[in-house]
Every structure is written in C-alpha cells, then in structure tokens.
mmCIF file of C-alpha atoms in Angstrom:
data_model
loop_
_atom_site.group_PDB
_atom_site.id
_atom_site.type_symbol
_atom_site.label_atom_id
_atom_site.label_comp_id
_atom_site.label_asym_id
_atom_site.label_seq_id
_atom_site.Cartn_x
_atom_site.Cartn_y
_atom_site.Cartn_z
ATOM 1 C CA MET A 343 -0.147 0.046 -0.180
ATOM 2 C CA VAL A 344 3.047 2.315 0.804
ATOM 3 C CA LEU A 345 3.947 2.248 -2.920
ATOM 4 C CA LEU A 346 0.714 2.469 -4.397
ATOM 5 C CA ARG A 347 0.107 5.783 -2.008
ATOM 6 C CA TRP A 348 3.608 7.075 -3.053
ATOM 7 C CA LEU A 349 2.645 6.486 -6.990
ATOM 8 C CA PHE A 350 -0.752 8.052 -6.729
ATOM 9 C CA SER A 351 0.945 11.183 -5.243
ATOM 10 C CA LEU A 352 3.776 11.411 -7.460
ATOM 11 C CA LEU A 353 1.977 10.355 -10.941
ATOM 12 C CA ILE A 354 -1.586 12.136 -9.928
ATOM 13 C CA VAL A 355 -1.600 14.348 -7.003
ATOM 14 C CA ARG A 356 1.317 16.240 -7.431
ATOM 15 C CA PRO A 357 0.910 17.043 -11.182
ATOM 16 C CA LEU A 358 -2.660 18.172 -10.554
ATOM 17 C CA THR A 359 -2.001 20.287 -7.967
ATOM 18 C CA LEU A 360 1.487 21.817 -9.014
ATOM 19 C CA ILE A 361 0.961 21.938 -12.748
ATOM 20 C CA VAL A 362 -2.570 22.093 -13.754
ATOM 21 C CA LEU A 363 -3.810 24.064 -10.786
ATOM 22 C CA GLY A 364 -0.506 25.752 -9.786
ATOM 23 C CA ILE A 365 0.149 26.584 -6.019
ATOM 24 C CA HIS A 366 1.726 29.556 -4.506
ATOM 25 C CA ILE A 367 2.602 28.943 -0.810
ATOM 26 C CA ARG A 368 3.088 31.909 1.470
ATOM 27 C CA HIS A 369 5.441 31.334 4.400
ATOM 28 C CA ARG A 370 6.594 27.790 3.397
ATOM 29 C CA GLU A 371 9.156 28.086 6.230
ATOM 30 C CA ARG A 372 6.436 27.752 8.855
ATOM 31 C CA LEU A 373 5.213 24.177 8.059
ATOM 32 C CA PRO A 374 6.533 21.543 10.338
ATOM 33 C CA GLU A 375 9.159 19.468 9.299
ATOM 34 C CA LYS A 376 8.176 16.569 11.548
ATOM 35 C CA GLY A 377 5.169 15.534 13.806
ATOM 36 C CA PRO A 378 3.168 15.335 15.750
ATOM 37 C CA ALA A 379 1.171 18.583 14.612
ATOM 38 C CA ILE A 380 -2.480 19.458 13.626
ATOM 39 C CA LEU A 381 -3.008 21.312 10.549
ATOM 40 C CA VAL A 382 -6.333 23.094 10.577
ATOM 41 C CA ALA A 383 -7.495 24.329 7.234
ATOM 42 C CA ASN A 384 -10.630 25.719 5.640
ATOM 43 C CA HIS A 385 -12.498 23.437 3.615
ATOM 44 C CA ASN A 386 -14.272 24.440 0.214
ATOM 45 C CA SER A 387 -13.434 21.560 -2.191
ATOM 46 C CA HIS A 388 -12.447 18.002 -2.577
ATOM 47 C CA LEU A 389 -9.300 19.165 -3.961
ATOM 48 C CA ASP A 390 -8.259 20.721 -0.404
ATOM 49 C CA THR A 391 -6.793 17.584 0.981
ATOM 50 C CA LEU A 392 -4.819 16.803 -2.257
ATOM 51 C CA VAL A 393 -3.211 20.153 -2.082
ATOM 52 C CA MET A 394 -2.447 19.786 1.711
ATOM 53 C CA MET A 395 -0.740 16.686 1.113
ATOM 54 C CA THR A 396 1.548 18.469 -1.641
ATOM 55 C CA LEU A 397 2.815 20.968 0.938
ATOM 56 C CA PHE A 398 5.371 18.328 2.216
ATOM 57 C CA PRO A 399 7.897 16.284 0.644
ATOM 58 C CA LEU A 400 7.104 12.818 -0.578
ATOM 59 C CA ARG A 401 9.207 11.473 2.342
ATOM 60 C CA MET A 402 6.654 12.458 4.844
ATOM 61 C CA LEU A 403 3.632 11.238 2.676
ATOM 62 C CA ASN A 404 2.968 8.181 5.295
ATOM 63 C CA ARG A 405 2.939 10.591 8.175
ATOM 64 C CA ILE A 406 -0.002 12.869 6.727
ATOM 65 C CA ARG A 407 -3.264 11.881 8.031
ATOM 66 C CA PRO A 408 -6.328 13.618 6.598
ATOM 67 C CA VAL A 409 -9.542 13.117 9.166
ATOM 68 C CA ALA A 410 -12.617 12.606 7.079
ATOM 69 C CA ALA A 411 -16.175 11.650 7.678
ATOM 70 C CA ALA A 412 -16.601 8.030 8.036
ATOM 71 C CA ASP A 413 -20.348 8.102 6.978
ATOM 72 C CA TYR A 414 -19.134 9.707 3.333
ATOM 73 C CA PHE A 415 -15.870 8.274 2.810
ATOM 74 C CA LEU A 416 -16.597 4.493 4.054
ATOM 75 C CA LYS A 417 -20.009 4.376 2.426
ATOM 76 C CA ASN A 418 -18.962 1.672 -0.098
ATOM 77 C CA ARG A 419 -16.250 -1.000 -0.568
ATOM 78 C CA TRP A 420 -14.194 0.669 -3.277
ATOM 79 C CA LEU A 421 -14.389 4.338 -1.756
ATOM 80 C CA ALA A 422 -13.438 2.903 1.607
ATOM 81 C CA TRP A 423 -10.311 1.000 0.329
ATOM 82 C CA PHE A 424 -9.305 4.064 -1.724
ATOM 83 C CA SER A 425 -9.891 6.339 1.459
ATOM 84 C CA LEU A 426 -8.092 4.180 3.955
ATOM 85 C CA ASN A 427 -5.172 2.822 1.995
ATOM 86 C CA ILE A 428 -4.254 5.425 -0.516
ATOM 87 C CA MET A 429 -5.438 8.565 0.939
ATOM 88 C CA HIS A 430 -4.589 7.339 4.246
ATOM 89 C CA ILE A 431 -7.501 9.196 6.190
ATOM 90 C CA ILE A 432 -8.448 8.961 9.516
ATOM 91 C CA PRO A 433 -12.262 8.171 9.700
ATOM 92 C CA LEU A 434 -14.414 10.249 12.202
ATOM 93 C CA ARG A 435 -17.740 8.937 13.114
ATOM 94 C CA ARG A 436 -19.767 12.308 13.308
ATOM 95 C CA LYS A 437 -22.767 10.590 14.978
ATOM 96 C CA GLY A 438 -23.672 8.440 17.783
ATOM 97 C CA GLY A 439 -23.152 10.802 20.853
ATOM 98 C CA GLN A 440 -19.721 9.476 21.581
ATOM 99 C CA LYS A 441 -17.498 11.172 24.327
ATOM 100 C CA SER A 442 -14.891 13.201 22.738
ATOM 101 C CA ARG A 443 -12.069 10.936 24.022
ATOM 102 C CA ASP A 444 -13.732 7.821 22.043
ATOM 103 C CA LEU A 445 -14.579 10.301 19.111
ATOM 104 C CA PHE A 446 -11.059 11.300 18.590
ATOM 105 C CA GLN A 447 -9.339 7.999 19.474
ATOM 106 C CA GLY A 448 -7.838 7.279 16.084
ATOM 107 C CA ILE A 449 -6.624 11.114 15.886
ATOM 108 C CA THR A 450 -4.861 10.826 19.309
ATOM 109 C CA THR A 451 -3.354 7.439 18.334
ATOM 110 C CA ALA A 452 -2.048 8.907 15.188
ATOM 111 C CA LEU A 453 -0.751 12.184 16.816
ATOM 112 C CA THR A 454 1.060 9.953 19.591
ATOM 113 C CA ARG A 455 2.771 8.175 16.439
ATOM 114 C CA GLY A 456 4.097 11.358 15.269
ATOM 115 C CA ASP A 457 1.885 12.050 12.297
ATOM 116 C CA LEU A 458 0.530 15.300 11.006
ATOM 117 C CA VAL A 459 -3.311 15.194 11.156
ATOM 118 C CA ILE A 460 -5.203 17.425 8.546
ATOM 119 C CA LEU A 461 -8.308 18.633 10.099
ATOM 120 C CA TYR A 462 -11.307 20.828 8.740
ATOM 121 C CA PRO A 463 -13.108 22.383 11.756
ATOM 122 C CA GLU A 464 -15.714 24.034 9.397
ATOM 123 C CA GLY A 465 -17.155 20.584 9.145
ATOM 124 C CA SER A 466 -18.388 20.098 5.913
ATOM 125 C CA ARG A 467 -17.260 21.929 2.619
ATOM 126 C CA GLY A 468 -18.895 25.475 2.630
ATOM 127 C CA GLU A 469 -19.662 27.851 -0.105
ATOM 128 C CA PRO A 470 -16.960 28.475 -2.532
ATOM 129 C CA GLU A 471 -14.255 30.984 -1.165
ATOM 130 C CA ARG A 472 -16.267 31.767 1.943
ATOM 131 C CA LEU A 473 -14.381 31.099 5.251
ATOM 132 C CA GLN A 474 -16.999 30.075 7.970
ATOM 133 C CA ARG A 475 -16.275 30.107 11.634
ATOM 134 C CA TYR A 476 -14.961 27.174 13.070
ATOM 135 C CA LYS A 477 -16.889 24.474 15.326
ATOM 136 C CA SER A 478 -15.792 23.755 18.669
ATOM 137 C CA GLY A 479 -14.586 20.366 17.962
ATOM 138 C CA ILE A 480 -10.876 21.310 17.297
ATOM 139 C CA TYR A 481 -11.164 22.416 21.092
ATOM 140 C CA HIS A 482 -11.972 19.111 22.583
ATOM 141 C CA LEU A 483 -9.673 17.296 20.251
ATOM 142 C CA ALA A 484 -6.765 19.701 21.096
ATOM 143 C CA ARG A 485 -7.420 19.174 24.753
ATOM 144 C CA GLU A 486 -6.887 15.525 24.302
ATOM 145 C CA CYS A 487 -2.934 16.369 23.233
ATOM 146 C CA PRO A 488 -2.586 19.831 24.508
ATOM 147 C CA ALA A 489 1.225 19.692 23.731
ATOM 148 C CA VAL A 490 0.696 19.421 20.039
ATOM 149 C CA PRO A 491 1.111 22.391 17.848
ATOM 150 C CA ILE A 492 -1.762 23.428 15.888
ATOM 151 C CA TYR A 493 -0.976 25.282 12.366
ATOM 152 C CA PRO A 494 -3.552 27.566 10.714
ATOM 153 C CA ILE A 495 -3.652 27.069 6.885
ATOM 154 C CA PHE A 496 -5.786 29.039 4.713
ATOM 155 C CA MET A 497 -6.371 28.117 1.124
ATOM 156 C CA HIS A 498 -7.596 30.257 -1.788
ATOM 157 C CA GLY A 499 -8.883 29.340 -5.329
ATOM 158 C CA LEU A 500 -9.932 25.914 -4.784
ATOM 159 C CA GLY A 501 -13.558 26.819 -4.321
ATOM 160 C CA LYS A 502 -13.426 28.113 -7.899
ATOM 161 C CA ALA A 503 -11.152 25.209 -9.252
ATOM 162 C CA LEU A 504 -14.006 22.424 -8.111
ATOM 163 C CA PRO A 505 -16.626 23.624 -5.742
ATOM 164 C CA LYS A 506 -18.928 21.506 -4.041
ATOM 165 C CA GLY A 507 -21.516 20.021 -5.953
ATOM 166 C CA ASP A 508 -19.644 20.448 -9.287
ATOM 167 C CA PRO A 509 -17.907 17.578 -11.037
ATOM 168 C CA ILE A 510 -15.961 19.490 -13.452
ATOM 169 C CA LEU A 511 -12.334 20.750 -12.678
ATOM 170 C CA VAL A 512 -11.725 24.468 -13.704
ATOM 171 C CA PRO A 513 -7.828 25.239 -13.420
ATOM 172 C CA PHE A 514 -7.713 27.984 -11.199
ATOM 173 C CA PHE A 515 -4.497 29.395 -9.349
ATOM 174 C CA CYS A 516 -4.536 28.496 -5.662
ATOM 175 C CA ASP A 517 -2.943 30.558 -2.891
ATOM 176 C CA VAL A 518 -1.989 28.757 0.485
ATOM 177 C CA PHE A 519 -1.036 30.767 3.640
ATOM 178 C CA VAL A 520 0.652 29.059 6.309
ATOM 179 C CA GLY A 521 0.305 30.500 10.069
ATOM 180 C CA GLU A 522 2.331 30.470 12.960
ATOM 181 C CA PRO A 523 1.699 27.353 15.200
ATOM 182 C CA PHE A 524 -0.151 27.729 18.454
ATOM 183 C CA ARG A 525 -1.478 25.413 21.345
ATOM 184 C CA TRP A 526 -4.640 24.542 23.140
ATOM 185 C CA GLN A 527 -5.502 26.682 26.151
ATOM 186 C CA GLU A 528 -8.039 25.823 28.610
ATOM 187 C CA ASP A 529 -10.499 28.899 28.030
ATOM 188 C CA ARG A 530 -12.567 27.668 25.172
ATOM 189 C CA HIS A 531 -13.836 30.714 23.971
ATOM 190 C CA ALA A 532 -10.469 32.236 24.015
ATOM 191 C CA PHE A 533 -9.082 29.178 22.107
ATOM 192 C CA MET A 534 -11.809 29.503 19.381
ATOM 193 C CA GLU A 535 -11.457 33.270 19.163
ATOM 194 C CA GLU A 536 -7.721 32.904 18.846
ATOM 195 C CA LEU A 537 -8.146 30.183 16.037
ATOM 196 C CA ASN A 538 -10.579 32.327 14.189
ATOM 197 C CA LEU A 539 -8.350 35.464 14.197
ATOM 198 C CA ARG A 540 -5.504 33.613 12.978
ATOM 199 C CA MET A 541 -7.436 32.244 10.002
ATOM 200 C CA ALA A 542 -8.888 35.819 9.378
ATOM 201 C CA GLU A 543 -5.468 37.399 9.537
ATOM 202 C CA LEU A 544 -4.166 34.708 6.682
ATOM 203 C CA ALA A 545 -6.946 35.329 4.594
ATOM 204 C CA GLY A 546 -6.398 39.102 5.005
ATOM 205 C CA GLU A 547 -2.930 38.515 3.696
ATOM 206 C CA GLY A 548 -4.517 37.985 0.321
ATOM 207 C CA ASP A 549 -7.297 40.668 0.421
ATOM 208 C CA PHE A 550 -9.805 37.920 0.819
ATOM 209 C CA ALA A 551 -12.850 38.416 2.687
ATOM 210 C CA PRO A 552 -12.337 36.432 5.884
ATOM 211 C CA TRP A 553 -16.176 35.492 6.687
ATOM 212 C CA GLU A 554 -19.669 34.846 5.224
#
C-alpha cells in the first residue's frame, strides 16, 4: 500500500496540484518538518486534501493523515479501500453521541505516533471561497493532546477550481497561507477566538474576505 500511495501522489496528485492548478505557498518555512502536528485548514473543495498533502515532501507522505467523515468516505467498499489505503484517512464518525475521548481516539493515536493530522473544523465543505467560523470540536480534540502544535492554513482558489457539487475541474490558481503554530488553552472561548482570528489574518494577507 505504501508504494501505491507514493505512486498516486507522484503521478497524479502532484502533477494535478502543481502543474494543472499551480500553487503559490506563502510562509512555507512555517510548515512543520516533523510530527506530531495538527494542520487546521478551511474547506471548500475535494481538492483541499490533495493540496495539503502536496505541501510536504514525499518522504513525509506516510505521516500525513487527513481526518474525513466515515459516513461519506466509507459508504461503499471501493471508496473505503481508496480512502483508507491511498488517501490514508482517519475516519471520524460524526454521529452516535460518543464522548470526545472515544470520538477522537484514532486522531490521538496518530498524533502519538508522530503523524501530521489534517483537520477541517468547519465540518463540511462550505460555499466557494467563503470562510466559515470554526466549530468547537477542534477545542475538544486539542484538549486530548495539549502539547501538540496547531498550524492554521488558509487556502484560496480551490472553491472556484472544484466547488461543492460541481464534478468538472476548472484550472484556477491556488494561494496557500501558512500561519504560525499555537497550542491549546483551557479557556474554550479564547481558544476559538484565537483560531478564528489567525485564519482571518491569513485570509487578510491575500485581501480575501474572511467571513460569510
């Protein structure tokens, strides 16, 4: 599976994101060189995860773990196989009233191993190129691993290249802004305000409207 994952990234993901789309990365030097780390990004397109994976060298590919909704990505056998083995997702079951410790067990296990976890705290994909305020699930996850740094990342352009509900890819230049890392703090309101503020500041660097 490791070889298939590597070939998929080298032959499909990187040509698509780097050549067909084109990515301009601001503050690349802020990206973590190793895990554990939580990468928090806005979510407008199925291309988001492919772009996030491309930000890192191939040698780190097996350490990159996108968090994805189990009810969508495990809904049939083929999609489940591809999602788990090629995209290397951590499935998150969003329903069932689980305690946060049980809900995030797969994520915390990955972080304990030193992985880079990609998380979209907006929940589902939003309107194209509109940043939504984050849900507090990220606070409860970070509480389980308070020493792990959180890296805010803002992406612009992918909501136009492949927006929600549109199956046709339109090449559109993508800007990626990497923020400085920060960590969990006990005050939930203050933590969420800091995260939203950091994302708004990254959006503002490109003169993009931060909120709906």
